[in-house]
Tab-separated table of C-alpha atoms in Angstrom:
chain	number	residue	atom	x	y	z
A	262	MET	CA	0.000	0.000	0.000
A	263	ALA	CA	1.381	3.347	-0.938
A	264	SER	CA	2.207	5.718	1.869
A	265	SER	CA	0.256	8.926	2.330
A	266	THR	CA	2.108	12.196	2.862
A	267	HIS	CA	0.436	14.061	5.661
A	268	PRO	CA	2.984	14.970	8.372
A	269	ALA	CA	1.672	15.339	11.869
A	270	PHE	CA	2.603	14.755	15.463
A	271	THR	CA	1.951	13.659	19.127
A	272	LEU	CA	0.437	15.004	22.789
A	273	PHE	CA	-0.754	14.372	26.285
A	274	PHE	CA	-4.444	14.752	27.173
A	275	PHE	CA	-5.103	16.393	30.512
A	276	SER	CA	-8.415	15.225	31.835
A	277	ASN	CA	-10.166	15.364	35.161
A	278	LEU	CA	-10.180	11.612	35.721
A	279	GLU	CA	-12.112	10.474	38.729
A	280	LYS	CA	-12.718	6.962	39.985
A	281	ASN	CA	-16.418	7.140	39.303
A	282	THR	CA	-16.655	4.091	37.088
A	283	SER	CA	-18.485	0.890	37.882
A	284	SER	CA	-17.250	-2.650	37.427
A	285	SER	CA	-18.759	-6.081	37.259
A	286	THR	CA	-17.563	-9.622	36.718
A	287	SER	CA	-18.241	-11.306	33.397
A	288	SER	CA	-16.629	-13.990	31.287
A	289	PHE	CA	-13.923	-11.427	30.477
A	290	GLY	CA	-12.999	-10.954	34.124
A	291	VAL	CA	-13.628	-7.496	35.519
A	292	VAL	CA	-15.276	-5.248	32.944
A	293	TYR	CA	-15.233	-1.530	33.689
A	294	THR	CA	-18.096	0.443	32.229
A	295	ALA	CA	-19.004	4.071	32.035
A	296	PRO	CA	-20.865	5.550	35.015
A	297	SER	CA	-24.623	5.870	34.780
A	298	ARG	CA	-24.582	9.656	34.911
A	299	LYS	CA	-23.911	11.575	31.704
A	300	ILE	CA	-20.254	12.254	31.056
A	301	HIS	CA	-19.570	15.701	29.599
A	302	ARG	CA	-16.378	15.045	27.698
A	303	CYS	CA	-15.227	15.790	24.218
A	304	LEU	CA	-13.575	12.426	23.615
A	305	SER	CA	-16.604	10.222	23.427
A	306	LEU	CA	-19.649	10.018	21.248
A	307	SER	CA	-21.135	6.886	22.770
A	308	CYS	CA	-21.594	5.801	26.370
A	309	LYS	CA	-22.673	2.407	27.657
A	310	ASN	CA	-24.159	2.190	31.145
A	311	ASP	CA	-23.487	-1.460	31.940
A	312	ASP	CA	-21.641	-4.511	30.650
A	313	LYS	CA	-24.715	-6.402	29.425
A	314	ASN	CA	-24.320	-5.135	25.867
A	315	LEU	CA	-20.716	-6.322	25.836
A	316	SER	CA	-21.565	-9.816	27.033
A	317	THR	CA	-24.509	-10.112	24.673
A	318	ALA	CA	-22.440	-9.083	21.665
A	319	ALA	CA	-19.717	-11.556	22.515
A	320	THR	CA	-22.231	-14.360	23.011
A	321	ASN	CA	-24.257	-13.743	19.854
A	322	ASN	CA	-21.173	-13.409	17.628
A	323	LYS	CA	-23.206	-12.001	14.750
A	324	THR	CA	-21.456	-12.120	11.422
A	325	ASP	CA	-22.754	-8.683	10.438
A	326	GLN	CA	-21.591	-7.025	13.657
A	327	ILE	CA	-18.284	-5.154	13.449
A	328	ARG	CA	-16.178	-5.646	16.575
A	329	ILE	CA	-12.950	-3.704	17.084
A	330	MET	CA	-10.572	-4.097	20.026
A	331	PHE	CA	-8.102	-1.422	21.145
A	332	ALA	CA	-4.961	-2.295	23.106
A	333	ALA	CA	-3.821	0.948	24.685
A	334	GLY	CA	-2.480	2.134	28.002
A	335	GLY	CA	0.327	3.391	30.155
A	336	THR	CA	0.143	7.091	29.318
A	337	GLY	CA	-2.360	9.467	27.823
A	338	GLY	CA	-0.138	9.624	24.750
A	339	HIS	CA	-1.129	6.031	24.001
A	340	ILE	CA	-4.687	6.098	25.360
A	341	TYR	CA	-6.230	9.200	23.828
A	342	PRO	CA	-5.168	8.621	20.225
A	343	ALA	CA	-6.965	5.266	20.520
A	344	VAL	CA	-10.070	6.956	21.914
A	345	ALA	CA	-9.980	9.533	19.098
A	346	ILE	CA	-9.909	6.742	16.493
A	347	ALA	CA	-12.747	4.951	18.287
A	348	ASP	CA	-14.827	8.130	18.245
A	349	ASP	CA	-14.405	8.500	14.485
A	350	LEU	CA	-15.273	4.844	13.946
A	351	LYS	CA	-18.499	5.527	15.835
A	352	VAL	CA	-19.177	8.551	13.639
A	353	ILE	CA	-18.881	6.374	10.533
A	354	ASN	CA	-20.846	3.452	11.977
A	355	PRO	CA	-22.611	3.945	15.350
A	356	ASN	CA	-23.294	0.201	15.567
A	357	ILE	CA	-19.630	-0.779	15.776
A	358	GLN	CA	-18.825	-2.552	19.037
A	359	ILE	CA	-15.601	-1.415	20.693
A	360	LEU	CA	-13.666	-2.905	23.587
A	361	PHE	CA	-10.531	-1.437	25.180
A	362	VAL	CA	-7.956	-3.698	26.841
A	363	GLY	CA	-5.264	-2.505	29.212
A	364	ASN	CA	-3.730	-2.741	32.658
A	365	GLU	CA	-6.057	-2.743	35.664
A	366	LYS	CA	-3.589	-0.554	37.572
A	367	GLY	CA	-2.900	1.818	34.696
A	368	MET	CA	-4.572	5.182	34.072
A	369	GLU	CA	-6.510	3.551	31.222
A	370	SER	CA	-8.705	1.702	33.744
A	371	ILE	CA	-10.129	5.089	34.750
A	372	ALA	CA	-9.622	7.108	31.573
A	373	VAL	CA	-11.305	4.726	29.131
A	374	PRO	CA	-14.583	4.121	31.023
A	375	SER	CA	-14.858	7.867	31.621
A	376	THR	CA	-15.019	8.360	27.853
A	377	GLY	CA	-17.917	5.915	27.523
A	378	TYR	CA	-16.143	2.817	26.227
A	379	ASP	CA	-15.972	-0.597	27.863
A	380	PHE	CA	-12.668	-1.703	29.318
A	381	VAL	CA	-11.263	-5.059	30.402
A	382	SER	CA	-7.865	-5.672	31.974
A	383	VAL	CA	-5.176	-8.209	31.287
A	384	PRO	CA	-2.003	-8.651	33.370
A	385	CYS	CA	0.909	-6.940	31.642
A	386	PHE	CA	4.455	-6.153	32.663
A	387	PRO	CA	7.069	-3.800	31.219
A	388	LEU	CA	10.613	-4.760	30.373
A	389	SER	CA	13.007	-3.202	32.850
A	390	ARG	CA	15.908	-1.186	31.499
A	391	PRO	CA	18.651	-1.891	30.680
A	392	ILE	CA	16.852	-4.797	29.020
A	393	LEU	CA	19.788	-7.212	28.826
A	394	PHE	CA	21.186	-6.572	32.293
A	395	SER	CA	18.154	-6.154	34.538
A	396	PRO	CA	17.600	-9.246	36.752
A	397	THR	CA	13.836	-8.620	36.923
A	398	ASN	CA	13.617	-9.439	33.208
A	399	LEU	CA	14.477	-13.071	33.989
A	400	LEU	CA	10.804	-13.493	34.922
A	401	PHE	CA	9.574	-11.785	31.776
A	402	PRO	CA	8.932	-14.991	29.720
A	403	TYR	CA	6.665	-16.341	32.473
A	404	ARG	CA	4.889	-13.010	32.829
A	405	LEU	CA	4.399	-12.741	29.064
A	406	PHE	CA	2.937	-16.261	28.935
A	407	LYS	CA	0.522	-15.318	31.736
A	408	SER	CA	-0.505	-12.150	29.894
A	409	MET	CA	-0.980	-13.955	26.587
A	410	LEU	CA	-3.109	-16.651	28.209
A	411	LYS	CA	-5.533	-14.038	29.554
A	412	SER	CA	-5.360	-12.177	26.260
A	413	TRP	CA	-6.376	-15.336	24.416
A	414	LYS	CA	-9.458	-15.705	26.589
A	415	VAL	CA	-10.479	-12.081	26.012
A	416	LEU	CA	-9.895	-12.359	22.262
A	417	LYS	CA	-11.827	-15.608	21.978
A	418	ARG	CA	-14.790	-14.189	23.861
A	419	PHE	CA	-15.050	-10.814	22.092
A	420	ASP	CA	-13.910	-12.224	18.720
A	421	PRO	CA	-12.844	-8.914	17.084
A	422	GLN	CA	-12.291	-8.550	13.359
A	423	ILE	CA	-9.715	-5.810	13.993
A	424	ILE	CA	-7.217	-5.251	16.820
A	425	VAL	CA	-5.689	-1.771	17.056
A	426	GLY	CA	-2.538	-1.300	19.131
A	427	THR	CA	-1.410	2.220	19.960
A	428	GLY	CA	1.837	1.427	21.747
A	429	GLY	CA	3.161	0.929	25.239
A	430	TYR	CA	3.922	-2.411	26.844
A	431	VAL	CA	0.199	-2.865	27.518
A	432	SER	CA	-0.498	-3.427	23.823
A	433	ALA	CA	2.097	-6.172	23.392
A	434	PRO	CA	0.346	-9.262	24.858
A	435	ILE	CA	-3.005	-8.661	23.159
A	436	CYS	CA	-1.534	-7.809	19.755
A	437	LEU	CA	1.069	-10.573	19.884
A	438	THR	CA	-1.524	-13.182	20.849
A	439	ALA	CA	-3.819	-12.054	18.048
A	440	ALA	CA	-0.968	-12.169	15.534
A	441	LEU	CA	0.378	-15.597	16.518
A	442	PHE	CA	-2.745	-17.571	17.381
A	443	ARG	CA	-5.602	-15.876	15.522
A	444	ARG	CA	-4.027	-15.296	12.123
A	445	GLY	CA	-6.777	-15.321	9.542
A	446	LEU	CA	-9.443	-14.568	12.165
A	447	ASN	CA	-8.547	-10.923	12.622
A	448	LYS	CA	-6.465	-8.069	11.233
A	449	LEU	CA	-3.838	-6.233	13.265
A	450	VAL	CA	-3.266	-2.470	13.024
A	451	ILE	CA	-0.774	-0.400	14.991
A	452	GLN	CA	-0.483	3.370	15.364
A	453	GLU	CA	2.834	4.963	16.321
A	454	GLN	CA	2.704	8.471	17.767
A	455	ASN	CA	6.405	9.284	18.063
A	456	SER	CA	8.929	10.144	15.397
A	457	VAL	CA	10.881	6.983	16.297
A	458	PRO	CA	8.826	3.863	17.128
A	459	GLY	CA	8.830	2.356	20.583
A	460	LEU	CA	9.997	-1.228	21.131
A	461	ALA	CA	6.484	-2.711	21.355
A	462	ASN	CA	5.235	-1.141	18.136
A	463	TRP	CA	8.440	-1.937	16.267
A	464	LEU	CA	8.151	-5.631	17.146
A	465	LEU	CA	4.427	-5.759	16.406
A	466	SER	CA	4.938	-4.112	13.013
A	467	PHE	CA	6.275	-7.434	11.669
A	468	PHE	CA	2.828	-8.963	12.232
A	469	ALA	CA	0.660	-5.943	11.462
A	470	ASP	CA	-1.494	-5.480	8.377
A	471	LEU	CA	-1.207	-1.687	8.559
A	472	VAL	CA	1.159	0.652	10.410
A	473	PHE	CA	0.029	4.266	10.878
A	474	VAL	CA	2.815	6.753	11.585
A	475	ALA	CA	2.819	10.448	12.428
A	476	PHE	CA	5.792	11.561	10.314
A	477	PRO	CA	7.233	10.637	6.931
A	478	SER	CA	10.619	10.228	8.620
A	479	SER	CA	9.197	7.416	10.773
A	480	VAL	CA	8.680	5.055	7.828
A	481	LYS	CA	12.392	4.220	7.565
A	482	TYR	CA	12.361	2.493	10.958
A	483	PHE	CA	9.951	-0.236	9.824
A	484	ALA	CA	11.106	-3.267	7.847
A	485	ASN	CA	8.052	-3.502	5.569
A	486	LYS	CA	7.556	0.070	4.427
A	487	SER	CA	4.645	-0.843	2.165
A	488	LYS	CA	2.518	-1.353	5.294
A	489	CYS	CA	3.092	2.208	6.460
A	490	VAL	CA	0.561	5.009	6.093
A	491	VAL	CA	1.659	8.525	7.070
A	492	SER	CA	-1.548	9.815	8.606
A	493	GLY	CA	-0.502	12.081	11.442
A	494	ASN	CA	-1.559	11.617	15.051
A	495	PRO	CA	-5.226	11.329	16.059
A	496	ILE	CA	-6.423	14.270	18.127
A	497	ARG	CA	-9.554	14.854	20.150
A	498	LEU	CA	-12.795	15.741	18.455
A	499	CYS	CA	-13.231	18.975	20.444
A	500	LEU	CA	-9.913	20.342	19.151
A	501	ARG	CA	-11.137	19.993	15.587
A	502	GLN	CA	-14.124	22.217	16.228
A	503	TYR	CA	-14.134	26.015	16.174
A	504	THR	CA	-13.955	27.742	19.556
A	505	SER	CA	-14.216	31.519	19.905
A	506	LYS	CA	-11.014	33.080	21.243
A	507	ALA	CA	-12.993	35.715	23.142
A	508	VAL	CA	-15.245	33.107	24.760
A	509	ALA	CA	-12.250	30.947	25.657
A	510	ARG	CA	-10.424	33.869	27.290
A	511	MET	CA	-13.491	34.811	29.311
A	512	HIS	CA	-13.666	31.247	30.613
A	513	PHE	CA	-10.251	31.581	32.260
A	514	PHE	CA	-10.298	35.296	33.106
A	515	PRO	CA	-13.955	36.289	33.644
A	516	ARG	CA	-13.024	39.349	35.742
A	517	ALA	CA	-10.701	40.756	33.086
A	518	ALA	CA	-13.337	41.342	30.404
A	519	LYS	CA	-12.525	45.027	30.048
A	520	ALA	CA	-8.761	44.553	30.159
A	521	LEU	CA	-8.549	41.780	27.560
A	522	ASN	CA	-8.048	43.162	24.059
A	523	LEU	CA	-6.218	42.463	20.823
A	524	ASP	CA	-2.908	43.413	22.419
A	525	SER	CA	-3.314	40.968	25.319
A	526	ARG	CA	-1.064	37.912	25.245
A	527	ILE	CA	-1.792	34.686	27.105
A	528	VAL	CA	0.834	32.017	27.788
A	529	LEU	CA	-0.182	28.389	28.424
A	530	VAL	CA	2.203	26.298	30.530
A	531	LEU	CA	1.765	22.510	30.313
A	532	GLY	CA	3.917	19.988	32.097
A	533	GLY	CA	1.919	16.798	31.734
A	534	SER	CA	-0.677	15.306	34.056
A	535	LEU	CA	1.866	14.669	36.813
A	536	GLY	CA	3.751	17.870	36.159
A	537	ALA	CA	7.327	18.686	35.186
A	538	ASN	CA	9.393	19.923	38.100
A	539	ALA	CA	11.996	21.736	36.010
A	540	ILE	CA	9.346	23.672	34.079
A	541	ASN	CA	7.432	24.543	37.246
A	542	ILE	CA	10.560	25.901	38.937
A	543	ALA	CA	11.556	27.977	35.913
A	544	VAL	CA	8.057	29.490	35.654
A	545	LEU	CA	7.918	30.052	39.420
A	546	ASN	CA	11.095	32.145	39.248
A	547	MET	CA	9.965	34.368	36.369
A	548	TYR	CA	6.151	34.676	36.352
A	549	SER	CA	5.920	37.591	38.807
A	550	ARG	CA	8.479	39.721	36.973
A	551	MET	CA	6.864	39.045	33.601
A	552	LEU	CA	3.384	39.961	34.804
A	553	SER	CA	4.630	43.130	36.498
A	554	GLU	CA	6.603	44.279	33.452
A	555	HIS	CA	3.859	43.461	30.919
A	556	LYS	CA	0.388	44.552	31.964
A	557	ASN	CA	-1.126	42.833	28.924
A	558	ARG	CA	0.345	39.397	29.753
A	559	TYR	CA	-1.637	36.523	31.263
A	560	ILE	CA	-0.609	32.994	32.300
A	561	ILE	CA	-2.600	29.746	32.404
A	562	TRP	CA	-0.387	27.307	34.295
A	563	GLN	CA	-1.016	23.603	34.670
A	564	THR	CA	1.333	22.417	37.389
A	565	GLY	CA	0.443	18.732	37.376
A	566	VAL	CA	-1.346	17.022	40.251
A	567	ASP	CA	1.823	16.041	42.128
A	568	SER	CA	3.207	19.578	42.115
A	569	TYR	CA	0.042	21.587	42.583
A	570	ASN	CA	-0.010	21.914	46.383
A	571	GLU	CA	3.620	22.991	46.507
A	572	MET	CA	3.219	25.518	43.677
A	573	GLU	CA	-0.007	26.877	45.133
A	574	SER	CA	1.760	27.564	48.429
A	575	LEU	CA	4.575	29.429	46.644
A	576	VAL	CA	2.660	31.341	43.983
A	577	LYS	CA	0.990	34.609	44.954
A	578	ASN	CA	-2.581	35.188	43.855
A	579	HIS	CA	-2.689	37.342	40.755
A	580	PRO	CA	-5.682	38.424	38.645
A	581	ARG	CA	-3.762	37.589	35.470
A	582	LEU	CA	-2.681	34.094	36.557
A	583	VAL	CA	-4.675	30.847	36.587
A	584	LEU	CA	-3.083	27.940	38.471
A	585	THR	CA	-4.536	24.443	38.042
A	586	PRO	CA	-3.400	20.838	38.613
A	587	PHE	CA	-5.255	19.568	35.502
A	588	MET	CA	-6.426	21.277	32.375
A	589	HIS	CA	-10.060	20.247	32.173
A	590	LYS	CA	-10.898	22.250	29.039
A	591	MET	CA	-8.040	21.809	26.612
A	592	ASP	CA	-10.103	23.037	23.669
A	593	LEU	CA	-10.706	26.335	25.465
A	594	ALA	CA	-7.092	26.531	26.613
A	595	TYR	CA	-5.684	26.231	23.104
A	596	ALA	CA	-8.261	28.683	21.741
A	597	ALA	CA	-7.458	31.301	24.402
A	598	VAL	CA	-3.668	31.391	24.267
A	599	ASP	CA	-0.988	32.887	22.055
A	600	LEU	CA	1.984	30.742	23.131
A	601	VAL	CA	2.310	27.199	24.510
A	602	ILE	CA	5.148	26.071	26.796
A	603	SER	CA	5.189	22.310	27.071
A	604	ARG	CA	7.007	19.013	27.143
A	605	ALA	CA	7.392	17.411	23.716
A	606	GLY	CA	5.084	14.429	23.976
A	607	ALA	CA	3.935	13.340	20.547
A	608	VAL	CA	0.231	13.977	21.107
A	609	THR	CA	0.863	17.429	22.578
A	610	CYS	CA	2.947	18.304	19.543
A	611	SER	CA	0.134	17.143	17.243
A	612	GLU	CA	-2.368	19.294	19.092
A	613	ILE	CA	-0.070	22.309	18.903
A	614	MET	CA	0.093	21.904	15.144
A	615	ALA	CA	-3.616	21.228	14.727
A	616	THR	CA	-4.483	24.384	16.679
A	617	GLY	CA	-1.744	26.455	15.019
A	618	LYS	CA	0.014	27.702	18.153
A	619	PRO	CA	3.570	29.035	18.542
A	620	SER	CA	5.378	26.866	21.069
A	621	ILE	CA	8.382	26.523	23.337
A	622	LEU	CA	9.181	22.841	23.841
A	623	ILE	CA	11.205	21.471	26.749
A	624	PRO	CA	11.630	17.729	26.067
A	625	SER	CA	11.760	15.361	29.007
A	626	PRO	CA	15.203	13.743	29.293
A	627	THR	CA	13.785	10.700	31.106
A	628	VAL	CA	11.391	9.394	28.445
A	629	ALA	CA	12.484	6.032	27.043
A	630	GLU	CA	14.517	5.985	23.825
A	631	GLY	CA	14.763	9.785	23.730
A	632	HIS	CA	11.363	10.150	22.047
A	633	GLN	CA	10.665	13.656	23.282
A	634	LEU	CA	14.018	15.093	22.244
A	635	LYS	CA	13.536	13.734	18.724
A	636	ASN	CA	9.944	14.993	18.638
A	637	ALA	CA	11.061	18.446	19.739
A	638	PHE	CA	13.679	18.857	17.018
A	639	ILE	CA	11.234	17.680	14.359
A	640	MET	CA	8.798	20.307	15.662
A	641	GLU	CA	11.570	22.894	15.473
A	642	ASP	CA	12.056	21.993	11.826
A	643	ILE	CA	8.463	21.705	10.587
A	644	ALA	CA	6.507	23.955	12.972
A	645	GLY	CA	9.099	26.552	13.957
A	646	SER	CA	8.993	25.619	17.649
A	647	LYS	CA	11.624	26.981	20.021
A	648	VAL	CA	13.450	24.092	21.756
A	649	ILE	CA	15.077	24.432	25.185
A	650	THR	CA	16.737	21.342	26.640
A	651	GLU	CA	16.328	20.730	30.359
A	652	ASP	CA	20.060	21.344	30.874
A	653	GLU	CA	19.603	24.825	29.383
A	654	LEU	CA	16.356	25.581	31.199
A	655	ASP	CA	16.139	28.239	33.890
A	656	SER	CA	14.007	31.314	34.501
A	657	THR	CA	16.305	33.490	32.370
A	658	THR	CA	16.401	31.280	29.265
A	659	LEU	CA	12.645	30.672	29.472
A	660	GLY	CA	11.886	34.364	29.999
A	661	ASN	CA	14.101	35.355	27.079
A	662	ALA	CA	12.465	32.803	24.799
A	663	ILE	CA	9.004	34.109	25.703
A	664	GLU	CA	10.084	37.683	24.985
A	665	GLU	CA	11.645	36.730	21.648
A	666	ILE	CA	8.367	35.200	20.450
A	667	LEU	CA	5.697	37.436	21.985
A	668	GLY	CA	7.731	40.542	21.148
A	669	ASP	CA	7.915	39.672	17.465
A	670	GLU	CA	4.544	39.711	15.685
A	671	ARG	CA	6.051	38.568	12.419
A	672	ARG	CA	7.684	35.555	14.047
A	673	MET	CA	4.460	34.637	15.815
A	674	THR	CA	2.578	34.739	12.524
A	675	GLU	CA	5.199	32.570	10.829
A	676	MET	CA	5.105	30.026	13.665
A	677	CYS	CA	1.312	29.857	13.489
A	678	GLU	CA	1.360	29.324	9.732
A	679	LYS	CA	4.049	26.628	9.895
A	680	ALA	CA	2.247	24.789	12.685
A	681	VAL	CA	-1.087	24.744	10.853
A	682	LYS	CA	0.564	23.696	7.595
A	683	SER	CA	2.312	20.789	9.330
A	684	GLY	CA	-0.741	19.586	11.231
A	685	CYS	CA	-3.136	16.836	10.267
A	686	PRO	CA	-6.348	17.382	12.252
A	687	GLU	CA	-8.295	14.712	10.356
A	688	ALA	CA	-5.828	11.901	11.138
A	689	SER	CA	-8.259	9.872	13.245
A	690	ALA	CA	-10.962	10.030	10.557
A	691	GLU	CA	-8.478	8.864	7.920
A	692	ILE	CA	-7.265	6.019	10.146
A	693	ALA	CA	-10.855	4.955	10.861
A	694	GLN	CA	-11.568	4.732	7.127
A	695	TYR	CA	-8.478	2.601	6.543
A	696	ILE	CA	-9.406	0.283	9.431
A	697	LEU	CA	-12.892	-0.312	8.079
A	698	SER	CA	-11.482	-0.952	4.607
A	699	LEU	CA	-9.703	-4.012	6.035
A	700	ILE	CA	-13.121	-5.497	6.795
A	701	ASN	CA	-14.955	-4.330	3.702
């Protein structure tokens, strides 16, 4: 299959995830379903209230019923692209049955049911690093066998025509079991968010029918390049819809209605759901000076849940500063701001491009295989992003970078244009069409 040519990228979804889901025991084990109350969330178009529909579908095994299984978990960067694809599948065919599989202790066990999709867990274990020299990996063959045995039971019961893996060690047992023991009964699709594939997706690509990648440069890492489709990264439905900038700004700064004008500049600081200590410290040491020197500047600062209490105790209340542990309304946040300061997770980068925002990226040095550093430099090349490594980061370098961008209207315009041109907001819809073509 010929590769497409739509470059795009990757992010982290910040959601207010609460343990308000219900669970019940079925032939799958513990099935987590969406809560009975209505969930107001942009990621889902369909919400089931109990697990009876799931059990009935698996039991009936109707030949005309399309069943698609998603193996996703670990981080939001793996989970929310899968949810975005599922949403677009539901747009195309509301009768499609979808089941998510992941780790019971992972964030997916809360995140997926909150979006309205059914979730079942299988035991899964990561490889410790360094892979060849970690003694805990001696037990990995036994753990993998245990995971694949449970995966086989889940696959046999749900009987999907398509399995979609979006990366992370969680996807390995399900996808590997489907590839080795159900060949001919189902198709396998994987979606890689980062510029360089992770270990799980690279291994699974040898068995996959289709491999969706975010960047043209990613194709070279896969052995069978004819399987690859350059689609971009799936992003949330709400970010593809128009949101008024004025309305978005009023949401965050309702008391500043008279002060907000065309000359006002709002900076969005994102550090991931758990926060980024280095970014928080740099912002902490420069926010007060910036706000005092620029009366038209505003800051929306997501600290991360782990850092929020500490930052709240250190940050002085200011009418032009919003401090929050989670960003509950990412569509409004992107619409309101003029500059994004963030880590360089693949999904975040895709959202920056899709929304056309100038950005300062500070890649995490601890992410496996250096994904974020590679993502950041690709963003620098195709979207004009400013990259600051964590070794270079302090309040001075961050403050100077902000001034260089916000103080130069021409540069801001160029960054916006490059970001939009590089983005691929319809990636999930394109991937959904390809997936269904494997059945049709």
